[in-house]
Amino acid sequence: MTRILVVDRSELLAWVVERLSPPDVVIERASSFADAKRALVNDPPDAAVFHLERCHASWRTLIACCLENPRVIPFVCTGEPGHFDACGCDLPCRIEDFMPINAIPAQFTDRIGSLIAESESDKPLQFRRGREPRADTTPERRKDHARKI
């Protein structure tokens, strides 16, 4: 059974992810950064969805928890496309890991399906995503990258 952690202050995103996921997927919700970090560290889910609704350093901490996990927790960040530019912040994740909140349902469903497939794979994350290994995704570099973000 696959578990997806949805981090959002409201219940809406968890509701949407639940409706777009197969019936055997369990959706867990965290409405605060502290609850999300506790879940990622103490009982890591198979995948995570983060709703980036405002500029906050804690997003980088949660993403680092995903990258530092021995199994590497696949994740997707979602939010308003121009929000981070408007508030003068950098996006806390790679652009490939970001999906606009207003994406059409089919795109969102495909992304949830990809997260589930990545979480069930035994291959390293970079191969699960169909990319050659990058220098910053090796286990040693992930820790360096996590410290920087």
Coordinates of N, CA and C in Angstrom, one line a residue:
M1 N 0.8 -1.2 0.0 CA 0.0 0.0 0.0 C 0.9 1.2 0.0
T2 N 0.6 2.1 -0.9 CA 1.4 3.4 -1.0 C 0.8 4.5 -0.1
R3 N 1.7 5.2 0.5 CA 1.3 6.3 1.4 C 1.8 7.6 0.8
I4 N 0.9 8.6 0.6 CA 1.3 9.9 0.1 C 1.0 10.9 1.2
L5 N 2.1 11.7 1.6 CA 1.9 12.8 2.6 C 1.6 14.0 1.8
V6 N 0.5 14.7 2.1 CA 0.1 16.0 1.5 C 0.3 17.0 2.6
V7 N 1.1 18.0 2.3 CA 1.4 19.1 3.2 C 0.7 20.4 2.7
D8 N -0.4 20.8 3.4 CA -1.2 21.9 3.0 C -2.0 22.4 4.2
R9 N -2.1 23.7 4.4 CA -2.8 24.2 5.6 C -4.3 23.9 5.4
S10 N -4.8 23.8 4.2 CA -6.2 23.5 4.1 C -6.4 22.0 3.7
E11 N -7.6 21.5 3.7 CA -7.8 20.1 3.4 C -8.0 19.9 1.9
L12 N -8.1 20.9 1.1 CA -8.5 20.8 -0.3 C -7.5 20.0 -1.1
L13 N -6.2 20.3 -1.0 CA -5.2 19.5 -1.8 C -5.2 18.0 -1.5
A14 N -5.3 17.7 -0.2 CA -5.4 16.3 0.2 C -6.6 15.6 -0.4
W15 N -7.7 16.4 -0.4 CA -9.0 15.8 -1.0 C -8.8 15.6 -2.5
V16 N -8.2 16.5 -3.2 CA -7.9 16.4 -4.7 C -7.0 15.2 -4.9
V17 N -5.9 15.1 -4.2 CA -4.9 14.0 -4.4 C -5.6 12.7 -4.1
E18 N -6.5 12.6 -3.1 CA -7.2 11.4 -2.8 C -8.1 11.0 -3.9
R19 N -8.8 11.9 -4.5 CA -9.7 11.7 -5.6 C -9.0 11.2 -6.9
L20 N -7.8 11.7 -7.1 CA -7.0 11.4 -8.3 C -6.1 10.2 -8.2
S21 N -6.0 9.6 -7.0 CA -5.2 8.5 -6.7 C -6.0 7.2 -6.8
P22 N -5.3 6.1 -7.1 CA -5.9 4.8 -7.1 C -6.5 4.5 -5.7
P23 N -7.5 3.6 -5.6 CA -8.1 3.3 -4.3 C -7.2 2.7 -3.2
D24 N -6.1 2.1 -3.6 CA -5.2 1.5 -2.6 C -4.2 2.4 -2.1
V25 N -4.2 3.7 -2.5 CA -3.3 4.7 -2.0 C -3.9 5.4 -0.7
V26 N -3.1 5.5 0.3 CA -3.5 6.1 1.5 C -2.9 7.5 1.5
I27 N -3.8 8.5 1.8 CA -3.4 9.9 1.8 C -3.3 10.3 3.3
E28 N -2.1 10.8 3.6 CA -1.9 11.3 5.0 C -1.7 12.8 4.9
R29 N -2.2 13.6 5.8 CA -2.2 15.0 5.7 C -1.5 15.7 6.9
A30 N -0.7 16.6 6.6 CA 0.0 17.5 7.6 C -0.3 18.9 7.3
S31 N -0.8 19.6 8.3 CA -1.2 21.0 8.1 C -0.2 22.0 8.6
S32 N 0.9 21.5 9.2 CA 2.0 22.4 9.7 C 3.3 21.8 9.3
F33 N 4.3 22.7 9.3 CA 5.7 22.3 9.0 C 6.2 21.3 10.0
A34 N 5.9 21.5 11.3 CA 6.3 20.6 12.3 C 5.7 19.2 12.2
D35 N 4.5 19.1 11.9 CA 3.8 17.8 11.6 C 4.4 17.2 10.4
A36 N 4.7 17.9 9.4 CA 5.2 17.4 8.1 C 6.6 16.8 8.4
K37 N 7.4 17.6 9.0 CA 8.8 17.2 9.3 C 8.8 15.9 10.2
R38 N 8.0 15.9 11.2 CA 7.9 14.7 12.1 C 7.5 13.5 11.2
A39 N 6.5 13.6 10.3 CA 6.1 12.5 9.5 C 7.2 12.1 8.6
L40 N 7.9 13.0 7.9 CA 9.0 12.7 7.0 C 10.2 12.0 7.7
V41 N 10.4 12.4 8.9 CA 11.6 11.8 9.6 C 11.2 10.5 10.4
N42 N 10.1 10.5 11.1 CA 9.8 9.4 12.0 C 9.0 8.2 11.3
D43 N 8.2 8.5 10.3 CA 7.5 7.5 9.6 C 7.3 7.9 8.1
P44 N 8.5 7.9 7.4 CA 8.5 8.4 6.0 C 7.4 7.8 5.1
P45 N 6.7 8.7 4.4 CA 5.7 8.2 3.5 C 6.5 7.7 2.2
D46 N 5.7 7.1 1.3 CA 6.3 6.7 0.0 C 6.5 7.8 -1.0
A47 N 5.7 8.9 -0.8 CA 5.8 10.1 -1.7 C 5.2 11.3 -0.9
A48 N 5.4 12.5 -1.4 CA 4.9 13.7 -0.8 C 4.5 14.7 -1.8
V49 N 3.5 15.5 -1.4 CA 3.0 16.6 -2.2 C 3.0 17.8 -1.3
F50 N 3.7 18.9 -1.7 CA 3.8 20.1 -0.9 C 3.1 21.2 -1.6
H51 N 2.2 21.9 -0.9 CA 1.5 23.1 -1.5 C 2.3 24.3 -1.0
L52 N 3.0 24.9 -1.9 CA 3.9 26.0 -1.6 C 3.0 27.3 -1.7
E53 N 2.4 27.7 -0.6 CA 1.5 28.8 -0.6 C 2.2 30.1 -0.3
R54 N 3.3 30.1 0.3 CA 4.0 31.3 0.7 C 5.5 31.0 0.8
C55 N 6.3 32.1 0.7 CA 7.8 32.0 0.8 C 8.1 31.6 2.3
H56 N 8.8 30.6 2.5 CA 9.1 30.1 3.8 C 10.3 29.2 3.8
A57 N 11.3 29.4 4.6 CA 12.5 28.5 4.6 C 12.2 27.1 4.9
S58 N 11.1 26.8 5.6 CA 10.7 25.5 6.0 C 10.5 24.5 4.8
W59 N 10.1 25.1 3.7 CA 9.9 24.2 2.5 C 11.2 23.6 2.2
R60 N 12.3 24.3 2.2 CA 13.6 23.7 1.9 C 14.0 22.6 2.9
T61 N 13.6 22.8 4.1 CA 13.9 21.8 5.1 C 13.1 20.5 4.8
L62 N 11.8 20.6 4.4 CA 11.0 19.5 4.1 C 11.5 18.8 2.9
I63 N 11.9 19.5 1.9 CA 12.5 18.9 0.7 C 13.8 18.2 1.0
A64 N 14.6 18.8 1.9 CA 15.9 18.2 2.3 C 15.6 16.8 3.0
C65 N 14.5 16.8 3.8 CA 14.1 15.5 4.4 C 13.8 14.4 3.4
C66 N 13.2 14.8 2.3 CA 12.9 13.9 1.2 C 14.2 13.4 0.6
L67 N 15.1 14.3 0.3 CA 16.3 14.0 -0.4 C 17.3 13.2 0.5
E68 N 17.3 13.4 1.8 CA 18.2 12.8 2.7 C 17.7 11.4 3.1
N69 N 16.5 11.1 2.9 CA 16.0 9.8 3.3 C 16.7 8.7 2.5
P70 N 17.1 7.6 3.1 CA 17.9 6.6 2.4 C 17.2 6.1 1.1
R71 N 15.9 6.1 1.1 CA 15.1 5.7 0.0 C 14.8 6.8 -1.0
V72 N 15.1 8.0 -0.6 CA 14.7 9.2 -1.4 C 13.2 9.3 -1.6
I73 N 12.5 10.1 -0.9 CA 11.1 10.2 -1.1 C 10.8 11.1 -2.3
P74 N 10.1 10.5 -3.3 CA 9.7 11.4 -4.4 C 8.7 12.4 -4.0
F75 N 8.8 13.6 -4.6 CA 7.8 14.6 -4.2 C 7.5 15.5 -5.3
V76 N 6.4 16.2 -5.2 CA 6.1 17.3 -6.1 C 5.6 18.5 -5.3
C77 N 6.0 19.7 -5.8 CA 5.6 20.9 -5.1 C 4.6 21.6 -6.1
T78 N 3.5 22.1 -5.5 CA 2.5 22.8 -6.3 C 2.2 24.1 -5.7
G79 N 1.7 25.0 -6.5 CA 1.4 26.3 -6.0 C 1.1 27.3 -7.2
E80 N 0.9 28.5 -6.8 CA 0.6 29.5 -7.9 C 1.9 29.8 -8.7
P81 N 1.8 29.7 -10.0 CA 3.1 29.8 -10.8 C 3.9 31.0 -10.5
G82 N 3.4 32.2 -10.4 CA 4.2 33.4 -10.2 C 4.4 33.9 -8.8
H83 N 3.9 33.1 -7.8 CA 3.9 33.5 -6.4 C 5.3 33.8 -5.9
F84 N 6.2 33.0 -6.2 CA 7.6 33.2 -5.6 C 8.3 34.3 -6.3
D85 N 8.1 34.5 -7.6 CA 8.6 35.7 -8.2 C 8.0 37.0 -7.6
A86 N 6.7 37.0 -7.4 CA 6.0 38.2 -6.9 C 6.5 38.6 -5.5
C87 N 6.9 37.6 -4.7 CA 7.3 37.9 -3.3 C 8.9 38.0 -3.2
G88 N 9.5 37.8 -4.4 CA 11.0 38.0 -4.4 C 11.8 36.8 -3.8
C89 N 11.2 35.6 -3.9 CA 11.8 34.4 -3.4 C 12.1 33.5 -4.5
D90 N 13.1 32.6 -4.3 CA 13.4 31.6 -5.3 C 12.5 30.4 -5.0
L91 N 12.2 29.7 -6.0 CA 11.4 28.4 -5.9 C 12.3 27.5 -5.1
P92 N 11.7 26.8 -4.0 CA 12.5 26.0 -3.1 C 12.9 24.6 -3.7
C93 N 12.4 24.3 -4.9 CA 12.6 23.0 -5.5 C 13.1 23.3 -7.0
R94 N 13.5 22.2 -7.6 CA 13.8 22.3 -9.1 C 12.6 22.5 -9.8
I95 N 12.7 23.1 -11.0 CA 11.5 23.4 -11.8 C 10.8 22.1 -12.2
E96 N 11.6 21.0 -12.4 CA 11.0 19.7 -12.8 C 10.1 19.2 -11.7
D97 N 10.3 19.6 -10.4 CA 9.6 19.1 -9.3 C 8.4 20.0 -8.9
F98 N 8.1 21.0 -9.8 CA 7.0 22.0 -9.5 C 5.9 21.8 -10.5
M99 N 4.7 21.9 -10.0 CA 3.5 21.8 -10.9 C 2.5 22.9 -10.5
P100 N 2.1 23.7 -11.4 CA 1.2 24.7 -11.1 C -0.1 24.2 -10.5
I101 N -0.6 24.8 -9.5 CA -1.9 24.4 -8.8 C -3.0 24.4 -9.8
N102 N -3.0 25.2 -10.8 CA -4.1 25.3 -11.8 C -3.9 24.3 -13.0
A103 N -3.0 23.3 -12.9 CA -2.8 22.3 -13.9 C -4.1 21.6 -14.2
I104 N -4.3 21.2 -15.4 CA -5.6 20.4 -15.7 C -5.5 19.1 -15.0
P105 N -6.7 18.6 -14.6 CA -6.8 17.3 -13.8 C -6.0 16.2 -14.4
A106 N -6.0 16.1 -15.7 CA -5.3 14.9 -16.3 C -3.8 15.0 -16.1
Q107 N -3.2 16.3 -16.1 CA -1.8 16.4 -15.8 C -1.5 16.1 -14.3
F108 N -2.4 16.5 -13.5 CA -2.2 16.3 -12.0 C -2.3 14.8 -11.8
T109 N -3.3 14.1 -12.4 CA -3.4 12.7 -12.3 C -2.2 12.0 -12.7
D110 N -1.6 12.4 -13.9 CA -0.4 11.8 -14.4 C 0.8 12.0 -13.4
R111 N 0.9 13.2 -12.8 CA 1.9 13.4 -11.9 C 1.8 12.6 -10.6
I112 N 0.6 12.4 -10.1 CA 0.4 11.6 -8.9 C 0.8 10.1 -9.3
G113 N 0.4 9.7 -10.5 CA 0.8 8.3 -10.9 C 2.3 8.2 -11.0
S114 N 3.0 9.2 -11.5 CA 4.4 9.1 -11.5 C 5.0 9.1 -10.2
L115 N 4.5 9.8 -9.2 CA 5.0 9.7 -7.8 C 4.8 8.3 -7.3
I116 N 3.7 7.7 -7.5 CA 3.4 6.4 -7.0 C 4.4 5.4 -7.7
A117 N 4.6 5.5 -9.0 CA 5.5 4.6 -9.7 C 7.0 4.8 -9.1
E118 N 7.4 6.0 -8.9 CA 8.7 6.3 -8.4 C 8.9 5.7 -7.0
S119 N 7.8 5.8 -6.2 CA 7.9 5.3 -4.8 C 8.0 3.8 -4.8
E120 N 7.5 3.1 -5.8 CA 7.5 1.7 -5.8 C 8.7 1.1 -6.5
S121 N 9.6 1.9 -7.0 CA 10.7 1.5 -7.7 C 11.9 1.3 -6.8
D122 N 12.8 0.4 -7.0 CA 14.0 0.2 -6.2 C 15.2 0.9 -6.8
K123 N 15.0 1.5 -7.9 CA 16.1 2.2 -8.6 C 16.3 3.6 -7.9
P124 N 17.5 4.1 -8.0 CA 17.8 5.5 -7.5 C 16.9 6.5 -8.2
L125 N 16.6 7.5 -7.5 CA 15.6 8.5 -7.9 C 15.9 9.1 -9.3
Q126 N 17.2 9.4 -9.6 CA 17.5 10.0 -10.9 C 17.2 9.0 -12.1
F127 N 17.3 7.7 -11.8 CA 17.0 6.7 -12.9 C 15.4 6.5 -13.0
R128 N 14.8 6.6 -11.8 CA 13.3 6.5 -11.8 C 12.7 7.6 -12.6
R129 N 13.3 8.8 -12.7 CA 12.8 9.9 -13.4 C 13.3 9.9 -14.9
G130 N 14.0 8.9 -15.3 CA 14.5 8.7 -16.7 C 15.6 9.7 -17.0
R131 N 16.4 10.0 -16.0 CA 17.6 10.9 -16.3 C 18.9 10.2 -15.9
E132 N 19.9 10.7 -16.5 CA 21.2 10.2 -16.1 C 21.6 10.8 -14.8
P133 N 22.4 10.1 -14.0 CA 22.7 10.7 -12.7 C 23.4 12.0 -12.8
R134 N 23.0 13.0 -12.0 CA 23.6 14.3 -12.0 C 24.6 14.3 -10.8
A135 N 25.5 15.2 -10.8 CA 26.5 15.3 -9.7 C 25.8 15.6 -8.4
D136 N 24.8 16.4 -8.5 CA 24.1 16.8 -7.2 C 23.1 15.9 -6.7
T137 N 22.9 14.7 -7.4 CA 22.0 13.7 -6.9 C 22.6 12.5 -6.3
T138 N 23.9 12.4 -6.3 CA 24.6 11.3 -5.7 C 24.4 11.4 -4.2
P139 N 24.4 10.3 -3.4 CA 24.2 10.4 -2.0 C 25.0 11.4 -1.3
E140 N 26.3 11.5 -1.7 CA 27.2 12.5 -1.0 C 26.7 13.9 -1.3
R141 N 26.4 14.1 -2.6 CA 26.0 15.5 -3.0 C 24.7 15.9 -2.5
R142 N 23.8 14.9 -2.3 CA 22.4 15.2 -1.8 C 22.6 15.9 -0.4
K143 N 23.5 15.4 0.4 CA 23.6 16.0 1.8 C 24.2 17.4 1.6
D144 N 25.2 17.6 0.7 CA 25.7 18.9 0.5 C 24.6 19.9 0.0
H145 N 23.8 19.4 -0.9 CA 22.7 20.2 -1.5 C 21.7 20.5 -0.4
A146 N 21.4 19.6 0.4 CA 20.4 19.8 1.5 C 20.9 20.9 2.5
R147 N 22.2 20.9 2.7 CA 22.8 21.9 3.6 C 22.7 23.3 3.0
K148 N 22.8 23.4 1.7 CA 22.8 24.7 1.0 C 21.4 25.2 0.9
I149 N 20.4 24.4 0.9 CA 19.0 24.9 0.8 C 18.3 25.2 2.0

